[in-house]
Short mmCIF file of C-alpha atoms and ligand atoms in Angstrom, two decimals:
data_model
loop_
_atom_site.label_atom_id
_atom_site.label_comp_id
_atom_site.label_asym_id
_atom_site.label_seq_id
_atom_site.Cartn_x
_atom_site.Cartn_y
_atom_site.Cartn_z
CA UNK A 1 -7.39 36.16 4.35
CA UNK A 2 -9.22 38.29 6.45
CA UNK A 3 -13.14 37.06 7.68
CA UNK A 4 -14.68 39.94 5.76
CA UNK A 5 -12.85 39.50 2.88
CA UNK A 6 -14.13 36.01 2.76
CA UNK A 7 -17.45 37.00 3.22
CA UNK A 8 -17.12 39.73 -0.03
CA UNK A 9 -15.91 36.69 -1.75
CA UNK A 10 -18.38 34.24 -0.70
CA UNK A 11 -21.28 36.91 -1.17
CA UNK A 12 -20.25 37.93 -4.68
CA UNK A 13 -19.67 33.69 -5.63
CA UNK A 14 -23.20 32.66 -4.05
CA UNK A 15 -25.00 32.82 -7.31
CA UNK A 16 -22.23 31.07 -9.10
CA UNK A 17 -22.53 28.26 -6.93
CA UNK A 18 -26.34 27.98 -6.55
CA UNK A 19 -26.17 26.87 -10.35
CA UNK A 20 -23.31 24.91 -10.20
CA UNK A 21 -25.17 22.47 -8.05
CA UNK A 22 -28.00 22.53 -10.51
CA UNK A 23 -26.05 21.98 -12.93
CA UNK A 24 -22.43 19.79 -12.77
CA UNK A 25 -23.66 17.03 -9.12
CA UNK A 26 -23.80 13.90 -10.33
CA UNK A 27 -26.54 11.71 -9.07
CA UNK A 28 -26.45 11.52 -5.45
CA UNK A 29 -25.00 6.96 -5.33
CA UNK A 30 -27.30 5.60 -3.22
CA UNK A 31 -25.92 2.97 -0.58
CA UNK A 32 -26.52 -0.68 -0.77
CA UNK A 33 -27.04 -2.32 2.10
CA UNK A 34 -26.06 -6.13 1.01
CA UNK A 35 -22.29 -4.75 0.74
CA UNK A 36 -22.43 -2.58 3.81
CA UNK A 37 -22.91 -5.25 5.85
CA UNK A 38 -20.47 -7.18 4.17
CA UNK A 39 -17.90 -4.05 4.91
CA UNK A 40 -19.12 -4.01 8.40
CA UNK A 41 -18.86 -7.54 9.10
CA UNK A 42 -15.40 -7.69 7.29
CA UNK A 43 -14.01 -4.80 9.26
CA UNK A 44 -14.50 -5.52 12.78
CA UNK A 45 -14.06 -9.33 12.64
CA UNK A 46 -12.54 -10.59 9.71
CA UNK A 47 -9.82 -13.68 11.12
CA UNK A 48 -9.60 -15.59 7.91
CA UNK A 49 -6.51 -13.35 6.52
CA UNK A 50 -4.69 -12.93 9.95
CA UNK A 51 -5.07 -16.52 9.93
CA UNK A 52 -3.64 -17.04 7.15
CA UNK A 53 -1.11 -14.23 7.01
CA UNK A 54 0.33 -16.39 10.91
CA UNK A 55 -0.46 -20.16 9.02
CA UNK A 56 2.04 -19.63 5.89
CA UNK A 57 4.81 -17.21 8.05
CA UNK A 58 4.97 -19.87 10.56
CA UNK A 59 4.32 -23.17 9.01
CA UNK A 60 6.22 -22.39 5.60
CA UNK A 61 8.49 -18.91 6.34
CA UNK A 62 10.48 -17.58 3.99
CA UNK A 63 9.66 -19.04 0.22
CA UNK A 64 13.26 -17.70 -1.96
CA UNK A 65 11.37 -18.02 -5.49
CA UNK A 66 11.52 -21.32 -7.32
CA UNK A 67 13.46 -22.74 -4.30
CA UNK A 68 12.30 -26.56 -2.41
CA UNK A 69 10.48 -23.96 0.33
CA UNK A 70 8.06 -22.14 -2.18
CA UNK A 71 7.30 -25.54 -3.56
CA UNK A 72 5.94 -25.99 0.18
CA UNK A 73 4.69 -23.23 0.07
CA UNK A 74 2.70 -23.92 -2.61
CA UNK A 75 0.84 -26.83 -0.85
CA UNK A 76 0.44 -25.43 2.12
CA UNK A 77 -2.00 -22.84 -0.27
CA UNK A 78 -3.74 -25.19 -1.60
CA UNK A 79 -4.83 -27.17 1.51
CA UNK A 80 -5.70 -23.94 2.86
CA UNK A 81 -7.70 -23.20 -0.33
CA UNK A 82 -9.04 -26.14 -0.70
CA UNK A 83 -10.02 -26.43 3.32
CA UNK A 84 -11.86 -22.16 3.20
CA UNK A 85 -13.61 -23.91 0.63
CA UNK A 86 -12.77 -22.96 -2.15
CA UNK A 87 -13.58 -24.27 -5.74
CA UNK A 88 -10.83 -25.09 -8.78
CA UNK A 89 -7.58 -24.79 -6.78
CA UNK A 90 -4.52 -25.73 -8.52
CA UNK A 91 -0.84 -24.71 -9.56
CA UNK A 92 0.03 -24.06 -12.89
CA UNK A 93 3.89 -25.07 -13.22
CA UNK A 94 6.57 -23.21 -14.61
CA UNK A 95 10.95 -22.94 -15.28
CA UNK A 96 12.69 -19.90 -14.23
CA UNK A 97 16.41 -19.82 -13.06
CA UNK A 98 16.66 -20.06 -9.62
CA UNK A 99 19.61 -17.51 -7.93
CA UNK A 100 20.68 -18.69 -4.23
CA UNK A 101 22.11 -16.62 -0.94
CA UNK A 102 25.52 -17.73 0.51
CA UNK A 103 28.07 -16.82 2.65
CA UNK A 104 28.30 -13.23 2.74
CA UNK A 105 30.74 -10.12 4.40
CA UNK A 106 32.05 -7.22 4.22
CA UNK A 107 35.03 -5.56 6.35
CA UNK A 108 36.34 -3.00 5.61
CA UNK A 109 41.15 -2.68 4.86
CA UNK A 110 41.47 0.62 5.82
CA UNK A 111 42.49 3.15 6.95
CA UNK A 112 40.33 1.79 9.86
CA UNK A 113 39.88 -2.37 9.83
CA UNK A 114 36.09 -3.05 10.87
CA UNK A 115 32.87 -5.30 9.04
CA UNK A 116 30.35 -4.16 8.02
CA UNK A 117 27.34 -5.63 7.21
CA UNK A 118 25.88 -6.43 3.68
CA UNK A 119 23.18 -9.20 1.49
CA UNK A 120 24.19 -9.73 -1.59
CA UNK A 121 21.33 -8.35 -3.98
CA UNK A 122 19.36 -11.07 -6.47
CA UNK A 123 21.35 -12.55 -9.48
CA UNK A 124 24.80 -11.13 -8.00
CA UNK A 125 28.00 -12.47 -9.64
CA UNK A 126 29.03 -14.47 -6.69
CA UNK A 127 33.28 -13.52 -5.33
CA UNK A 128 34.13 -17.29 -4.42
CA UNK A 129 34.61 -17.89 -1.17
CA UNK A 130 38.46 -15.99 -0.72
CA UNK A 131 36.25 -12.60 -1.62
CA UNK A 132 37.80 -9.61 -4.25
CA UNK A 133 39.86 -6.24 -2.46
CA UNK A 134 39.33 -3.82 -3.80
CA UNK A 135 39.94 0.10 -3.70
CA UNK A 136 36.42 1.57 -3.03
CA UNK A 137 34.78 4.62 -6.12
CA UNK A 138 32.39 6.29 -4.15
CA UNK A 139 29.48 7.52 -6.84
CA UNK A 140 26.86 9.77 -4.73
CA UNK A 141 24.00 9.01 -7.36
CA UNK A 142 23.29 6.37 -9.93
CA UNK A 143 23.95 9.45 -13.06
CA UNK A 144 27.32 10.10 -11.37
CA UNK A 145 28.66 6.71 -12.30
CA UNK A 146 26.76 6.83 -15.57
CA UNK A 147 29.68 9.76 -15.64
CA UNK A 148 32.48 8.93 -14.90
CA UNK A 149 35.09 7.31 -17.18
CA UNK A 150 35.72 3.52 -17.30
CA UNK A 151 39.16 4.70 -15.25
CA UNK A 152 37.23 5.24 -12.07
CA UNK A 153 35.64 2.70 -11.97
CA UNK A 154 38.04 -0.64 -13.81
CA UNK A 155 39.31 -2.62 -11.28
CA UNK A 156 37.35 -0.84 -8.21
CA UNK A 157 34.71 -1.42 -5.48
CA UNK A 158 31.77 0.67 -6.34
CA UNK A 159 29.52 2.52 -3.49
CA UNK A 160 26.78 4.33 -4.55
CA UNK A 161 25.04 6.51 -2.01
CA UNK A 162 21.31 7.81 -2.11
CA UNK A 163 18.81 9.85 -0.21
CA UNK A 164 15.16 7.74 -0.27
CA UNK A 165 12.92 8.59 2.28
CA UNK A 166 9.73 7.95 3.77
CA UNK A 167 7.14 8.60 1.96
CA UNK A 168 3.55 7.29 2.19
CA UNK A 169 2.27 6.57 -1.64
CA UNK A 170 6.20 5.44 -1.41
CA UNK A 171 6.83 6.99 -4.38
CA UNK A 172 10.71 7.58 -4.26
CA UNK A 173 11.54 3.69 -4.70
CA UNK A 174 11.26 4.32 -8.52
CA UNK A 175 13.59 6.95 -7.98
CA UNK A 176 15.99 5.70 -5.62
CA UNK A 177 15.99 2.05 -6.51
CA UNK A 178 17.49 2.82 -9.27
CA UNK A 179 20.46 2.18 -7.80
CA UNK A 180 20.38 -1.46 -7.56
CA UNK A 181 18.52 -1.59 -10.57
CA UNK A 182 21.13 -0.19 -13.12
CA UNK A 183 24.07 0.25 -10.76
CA UNK A 184 25.55 -3.48 -10.89
CA UNK A 185 24.41 -3.55 -15.02
CA UNK A 186 26.22 -0.17 -15.40
CA UNK A 187 29.47 -0.31 -13.08
CA UNK A 188 30.16 -3.93 -15.12
CA UNK A 189 30.26 -2.30 -18.24
CA UNK A 190 33.23 -0.05 -16.28
CA UNK A 191 35.39 -2.98 -15.89
CA UNK A 192 34.28 -2.70 -12.43
CA UNK A 193 35.10 -5.84 -9.87
CA UNK A 194 32.22 -4.95 -7.26
CA UNK A 195 29.11 -3.20 -6.62
CA UNK A 196 28.22 -2.87 -2.44
CA UNK A 197 24.98 0.37 -2.58
CA UNK A 198 22.91 2.25 -0.03
CA UNK A 199 20.14 -0.60 0.60
CA UNK A 200 16.92 1.33 -0.78
CA UNK A 201 15.32 1.46 2.22
CA UNK A 202 13.55 4.12 5.54
CA UNK A 203 15.09 3.37 8.13
CA UNK A 204 18.10 3.11 10.31
CA UNK A 205 18.23 -0.97 11.29
CA UNK A 206 21.46 -2.59 10.76
CA UNK A 207 19.31 -4.91 8.48
CA UNK A 208 20.48 -4.51 4.82
CA UNK A 209 17.55 -4.67 1.73
CA UNK A 210 18.22 -7.03 -0.83
CA UNK A 211 16.36 -6.86 -3.74
CA UNK A 212 16.18 -7.74 -7.46
CA UNK A 213 18.66 -6.49 -10.60
CA UNK A 214 19.59 -7.49 -14.39
CA UNK A 215 22.82 -7.97 -15.69
CA UNK A 216 21.12 -6.54 -18.39
CA UNK A 217 23.71 -4.78 -22.24
CA UNK A 218 25.98 -8.45 -22.02
CA UNK A 219 27.54 -6.53 -18.78
CA UNK A 220 28.94 -9.78 -16.80
CA UNK A 221 27.70 -11.13 -13.33
CA UNK A 222 30.44 -9.47 -10.79
CA UNK A 223 28.68 -9.55 -7.38
CA UNK A 224 26.37 -6.28 -6.26
CA UNK A 225 25.53 -5.78 -2.74
CA UNK A 226 23.20 -3.66 -0.46
CA UNK A 227 24.60 -2.20 2.85
CA UNK A 228 22.16 -1.89 5.32
CA UNK A 229 21.71 2.95 6.10
CA UNK A 230 23.55 2.77 8.81
CA UNK A 231 26.46 0.61 7.18
CA UNK A 232 26.90 3.35 4.23
CA UNK A 233 26.92 6.12 5.62
CA UNK A 234 29.74 4.40 8.06
CA UNK A 235 31.34 4.08 3.99
CA UNK A 236 30.42 8.02 3.59
CA UNK A 237 32.02 9.58 6.47
CA UNK A 238 35.53 6.58 6.63
CA UNK A 239 36.06 8.08 2.60
CA UNK A 240 34.98 11.88 3.75
CA UNK A 241 38.77 10.74 5.60
CA UNK A 242 39.97 11.49 2.09
CA UNK A 243 42.56 8.49 2.36
CA UNK A 244 41.43 5.56 -0.42
CA UNK A 245 39.34 2.90 1.40
CA UNK A 246 40.42 -0.66 0.78
CA UNK A 247 37.38 -2.70 0.71
CA UNK A 248 37.03 -7.06 1.25
CA UNK A 249 34.45 -8.65 -0.29
CA UNK A 250 32.46 -11.53 -0.53
CA UNK A 251 29.30 -12.35 -1.37
CA UNK A 252 28.64 -16.47 -2.62
CA UNK A 253 25.77 -16.74 -4.40
CA UNK A 254 25.14 -20.04 -6.98
CA UNK A 255 22.26 -19.31 -10.46
CA UNK A 256 21.13 -22.43 -12.23
CA UNK A 257 18.77 -22.68 -15.43
CA UNK A 258 15.62 -25.32 -14.81
CA UNK A 259 13.90 -23.68 -11.92
CA UNK A 260 10.29 -25.24 -11.04
CA UNK A 261 7.41 -22.46 -9.99
CA UNK A 262 4.03 -21.76 -9.55
CA UNK A 263 0.74 -19.80 -9.19
CA UNK A 264 -1.66 -21.46 -7.46
CA UNK A 265 -5.13 -20.75 -8.33
CA UNK A 266 -8.78 -20.81 -6.72
CA UNK A 267 -12.12 -19.86 -7.30
CA UNK A 268 -15.46 -18.65 -6.06
CA UNK A 269 -17.21 -19.41 -8.76
CA UNK A 270 -20.26 -17.63 -10.24
CA UNK A 271 -23.45 -18.00 -11.85
CA UNK A 272 -22.57 -17.01 -14.80
CA UNK A 273 -19.84 -18.32 -16.27
CA UNK A 274 -19.64 -16.38 -18.91
CA UNK A 275 -18.85 -13.43 -17.28
CA UNK A 276 -15.68 -11.82 -17.01
CA UNK A 277 -13.53 -12.85 -13.78
CA UNK A 278 -12.34 -10.56 -11.39
CA UNK A 279 -8.84 -11.18 -11.13
CA UNK A 280 -7.74 -10.44 -7.93
CA UNK A 281 -4.21 -11.87 -5.52
CA UNK A 282 -0.58 -11.11 -3.91
CA UNK A 283 2.58 -13.72 -4.43
CA UNK A 284 3.54 -16.16 -2.18
CA UNK A 285 7.59 -16.20 -2.54
CA UNK A 286 10.03 -13.77 -0.73
CA UNK A 287 13.04 -13.11 -0.79
CA UNK A 288 15.26 -15.34 1.46
CA UNK A 289 16.09 -12.98 4.08
CA UNK A 290 13.46 -13.02 6.41
CA UNK A 291 9.35 -14.43 7.14
CA UNK A 292 7.95 -12.56 3.98
CA UNK A 293 5.00 -11.38 6.08
CA UNK A 294 4.37 -7.55 4.11
CA UNK A 295 5.54 -9.31 1.40
CA UNK A 296 4.06 -10.60 0.45
CA UNK A 297 1.89 -13.27 3.00
CA UNK A 298 -0.93 -9.94 3.91
CA UNK A 299 -1.63 -9.27 0.23
CA UNK A 300 -2.52 -12.89 -0.86
CA UNK A 301 -4.57 -13.13 2.92
CA UNK A 302 -6.46 -9.84 2.03
CA UNK A 303 -7.44 -10.63 -0.84
CA UNK A 304 -7.82 -14.42 -0.41
CA UNK A 305 -10.79 -13.80 3.10
CA UNK A 306 -12.66 -11.14 0.57
CA UNK A 307 -13.29 -13.13 -1.62
CA UNK A 308 -13.97 -16.06 1.54
CA UNK A 309 -16.16 -12.95 2.43
CA UNK A 310 -18.33 -12.47 -0.51
CA UNK A 311 -18.67 -16.91 -0.67
CA UNK A 312 -19.50 -16.47 2.41
CA UNK A 313 -22.60 -14.39 1.51
CA UNK A 314 -24.15 -16.11 -1.46
CA UNK A 315 -23.18 -16.58 -4.96
CA UNK A 316 -21.33 -13.63 -7.35
CA UNK A 317 -23.27 -12.93 -10.88
CA UNK A 318 -19.39 -12.68 -11.43
CA UNK A 319 -16.43 -15.63 -10.55
CA UNK A 320 -13.37 -13.80 -8.35
CA UNK A 321 -10.34 -15.84 -9.55
CA UNK A 322 -7.25 -15.47 -6.23
CA UNK A 323 -4.19 -16.32 -7.21
CA UNK A 324 -0.75 -16.78 -5.25
CA UNK A 325 1.38 -15.02 -7.45
CA UNK A 326 4.96 -17.38 -8.26
CA UNK A 327 8.14 -15.73 -8.04
CA UNK A 328 7.06 -12.20 -8.00
CA UNK A 329 10.62 -11.26 -6.70
CA UNK A 330 13.47 -12.44 -9.06
CA UNK A 331 11.04 -10.71 -11.89
CA UNK A 332 7.23 -11.78 -12.33
CA UNK A 333 7.97 -14.25 -13.48
CA UNK A 334 4.46 -16.14 -12.38
CA UNK A 335 2.85 -12.78 -13.20
CA UNK A 336 3.60 -12.55 -16.53
CA UNK A 337 2.77 -17.16 -16.50
CA UNK A 338 -0.67 -16.10 -16.18
CA UNK A 339 -1.05 -13.55 -18.90
CA UNK A 340 0.50 -16.20 -21.14
CA UNK A 341 -2.63 -18.76 -20.22
CA UNK A 342 -4.77 -16.83 -19.06
CA UNK A 343 -4.37 -12.76 -20.05
CA UNK A 344 -6.59 -13.80 -23.49
CA UNK A 345 -9.70 -14.21 -21.15
CA UNK A 346 -11.93 -11.26 -20.54
CA UNK A 347 -10.81 -10.02 -17.39
CA UNK A 348 -13.66 -7.48 -15.07
CA UNK A 349 -10.90 -5.96 -13.61
CA UNK A 350 -7.13 -7.21 -12.64
CA UNK A 351 -6.01 -5.84 -8.59
CA UNK A 352 -3.15 -7.04 -6.50
CA UNK A 353 -2.22 -6.67 -3.13
CA UNK A 354 1.77 -5.95 -2.68
CA UNK A 355 2.16 -3.24 -0.27
CA UNK A 356 2.02 -3.62 3.24
CA UNK A 357 -0.80 -4.63 5.39
CA UNK A 358 -1.43 -1.17 6.48
CA UNK A 359 -4.23 1.10 6.36
CA UNK A 360 -5.53 1.72 2.04
CA UNK A 361 -6.12 6.25 2.07
CA UNK A 362 -7.25 6.02 -1.59
CA UNK A 363 -8.01 3.93 -4.74
CA UNK A 364 -8.16 4.96 -8.28
CA UNK A 365 -9.91 2.29 -11.01
CA UNK A 366 -9.60 2.62 -15.09
CA UNK A 367 -13.87 2.28 -14.46
CA UNK A 368 -13.01 6.15 -14.13
CA UNK A 369 -13.53 5.99 -17.70
CA UNK A 370 -14.43 2.44 -18.92
CA UNK A 371 -17.90 2.33 -16.25
CA UNK A 372 -18.04 5.50 -13.91
CA UNK A 373 -21.07 4.28 -12.72
CA UNK A 374 -19.35 1.46 -11.18
CA UNK A 375 -16.70 3.92 -10.03
CA UNK A 376 -18.42 6.17 -8.47
CA UNK A 377 -20.10 3.13 -6.17
CA UNK A 378 -16.35 2.27 -5.18
CA UNK A 379 -16.18 5.35 -4.37
CA UNK A 380 -19.43 5.92 -2.37
CA UNK A 381 -18.80 2.51 -1.00
CA UNK A 382 -14.84 2.88 0.94
CA UNK A 383 -15.21 6.58 2.12
CA UNK A 384 -17.21 4.64 5.75
CA UNK A 385 -12.86 2.93 5.26
CA UNK A 386 -11.08 6.56 5.18
CA UNK A 387 -10.66 5.64 1.49
CA UNK A 388 -10.95 8.64 -0.81
CA UNK A 389 -10.72 8.84 -5.02
CA UNK A 390 -7.47 9.34 -6.90
CA UNK A 391 -8.43 11.20 -10.06
CA UNK A 392 -4.94 10.29 -11.74
CA UNK A 393 -3.68 7.64 -10.11
CA UNK A 394 -1.87 4.29 -12.13
CA UNK A 395 -1.94 0.73 -11.98
CA UNK A 396 -0.58 -1.52 -10.11
CA UNK A 397 1.34 -5.19 -9.41
CA UNK A 398 3.56 -6.56 -10.63
CA UNK A 399 2.14 -9.94 -11.28
CA UNK A 400 -0.96 -8.19 -12.42
CA UNK A 401 0.65 -6.24 -15.03
CA UNK A 402 0.52 -8.54 -18.12
CA UNK A 403 -2.76 -9.63 -17.49
CA UNK A 404 -3.32 -5.55 -17.78
CA UNK A 405 -1.29 -4.79 -21.02
CA UNK A 406 -2.72 -7.66 -22.11
CA UNK A 407 -6.84 -5.09 -21.68
CA UNK A 408 -7.63 -6.38 -18.43
CA UNK A 409 -9.80 -2.94 -16.80
CA UNK A 410 -7.63 -2.40 -13.68
CA UNK A 411 -8.12 -0.65 -9.95
CA UNK A 412 -5.33 -0.42 -7.55
CA UNK A 413 -6.68 -0.18 -3.65
CA UNK A 414 -3.10 2.42 -1.90
CA UNK A 415 -1.95 1.38 1.09
CA UNK A 416 0.31 3.61 3.32
CA UNK A 417 3.41 2.75 2.75
CA UNK A 418 4.75 5.66 5.31
CA UNK A 419 7.13 2.71 7.23
CA UNK A 420 6.80 -0.28 4.58
CA UNK A 421 10.53 0.94 3.08
CA UNK A 422 11.68 0.24 6.53
CA UNK A 423 11.26 -3.17 6.53
CA UNK A 424 10.59 -4.63 3.13
CA UNK A 425 13.25 -7.20 1.73
CA UNK A 426 15.33 -6.56 5.54
CA UNK A 427 15.12 -9.82 8.00
CA UNK A 428 12.61 -7.25 9.53
CA UNK A 429 9.94 -8.58 7.41
CA UNK A 430 8.26 -10.19 9.96
CA UNK A 431 4.57 -11.34 11.48
CA UNK A 432 5.17 -9.04 14.23
CA UNK A 433 4.78 -5.25 10.96
CA UNK A 434 1.54 -6.97 10.90
CA UNK A 435 -1.31 -4.19 12.73
CA UNK A 436 -4.23 -6.76 12.88
CA UNK A 437 -6.91 -3.47 12.46
CA UNK A 438 -4.63 -2.77 9.58
CA UNK A 439 -5.40 -5.24 7.94
CA UNK A 440 -8.86 -5.59 8.70
CA UNK A 441 -9.74 -3.02 6.88
CA UNK A 442 -7.78 -3.71 4.05
CA UNK A 443 -9.91 -7.14 3.69
CA UNK A 444 -13.21 -4.92 4.68
CA UNK A 445 -12.01 -2.41 1.31
CA UNK A 446 -11.28 -5.04 -1.11
CA UNK A 447 -14.02 -6.86 -0.22
CA UNK A 448 -15.91 -4.02 -0.39
CA UNK A 449 -14.07 -3.75 -4.25
CA UNK A 450 -15.41 -7.12 -4.71
CA UNK A 451 -19.34 -7.16 -3.48
CA UNK A 452 -19.49 -4.02 -6.39
CA UNK A 453 -17.85 -4.87 -9.22
CA UNK A 454 -19.68 -8.89 -8.52
CA UNK A 455 -22.66 -8.56 -10.20
CA UNK A 456 -24.80 -9.47 -7.60
CA UNK A 457 -24.86 -11.55 -4.66
CA UNK A 458 -27.13 -14.26 -4.30
CA UNK A 459 -27.23 -15.60 -0.70
CA UNK A 460 -28.51 -19.03 -0.34
CA UNK A 461 -28.17 -19.64 -4.38
CA UNK A 462 -26.48 -23.24 -4.52
CA UNK A 463 -23.39 -23.54 -5.59
CA UNK A 464 -22.70 -25.15 -8.83
CA UNK A 465 -21.58 -29.30 -9.15
CA UNK A 466 -18.26 -29.91 -9.27
CA UNK A 467 -17.03 -32.03 -12.52
ZN1 ZN B 1 6.02 -7.92 -3.28
#
């Protein structure tokens, strides 16, 4: 647009703008100095989150759901939360099926013999130690597999490709996760002897990305694995040579019922025991390939650190409840167990951090409709952290979903996911991927959210007696 035209437009629009500014401008939100102090202190000085995620990933390491490692993680969590001064620290146990990984390998037998890197997907069937050998049936998408006649698949090893790209909001995961979530069941129902997918990831490391899938609709479990992205691209080049491709696939795994997991719960008790509680948390379990620093050591660390900053400042009117959910990765078992036990209790808000440790860039909340004044206050208090409001966002967090479904209002503090799917569910999910400055920004945002929704923090107020 040229300047003269722009000037003309501005002049003609001026009366309308002036009118709107009187009639439609929202009331200004006056900053609360206590909230600003809490926010700015967390941003500059938080060390609680780093201490938690560094401690958990170093002293426990991988924490696969319903295994002995996850039990050690619960013990670690109880000790740490107690040492930090939280009240009502306890474990709420539940049972679930347990799946564990064994030996795994993939190799092209013909026409160009070579090894590829592969990792079994959760609840994969087992090939047994001898493995299976079959011709590759290639499909560019999960829909192409769905449309294929059984005869194109039966007795073969299915390979599904896709093309996930990095995105700040991580939105590709929903669509491009379909080969992992649905591919194994469809392949099994069509008679395949196994399936490999291109990893649901945005990197080019030679690391496969694991993740959960379930066999539904009566499909019998077949071996199901993910090739690393470079290996999937290698397999495509081999297929493009136009000759039949044979793969030998070994995925040994075990599944049994009666595994034990649990949620670790701690609280900052509020002054008003009748006020609906604020629920925040992340998940304690991780996949077994790495130490689960970004998924989701960071999430439990961020939310716990934020609650600790509130506790350090005094007593909130509302109780803040922190949950380190068990067994999220194999299917959100902890979130369901929490909702079964507590879903009917009144919740002021339910929120989870489970998207890494990079900077929060926007937020959305049910409060936009249910409590517009709180929403405006949140928007104003978060803005200095570079966080914008997203009036059209959705609830997220697998673990809080069942509680939200039971009626709890929600808030989503969205982290920048541009790098997240480079490391997600791979051997690269380790502590060095966490940037301490961005981690502090997360803690500052969560501290701000808790402070705004706390109902007011009384400094020096006595904590209730332990019963
Ligand atoms: Zn997670």
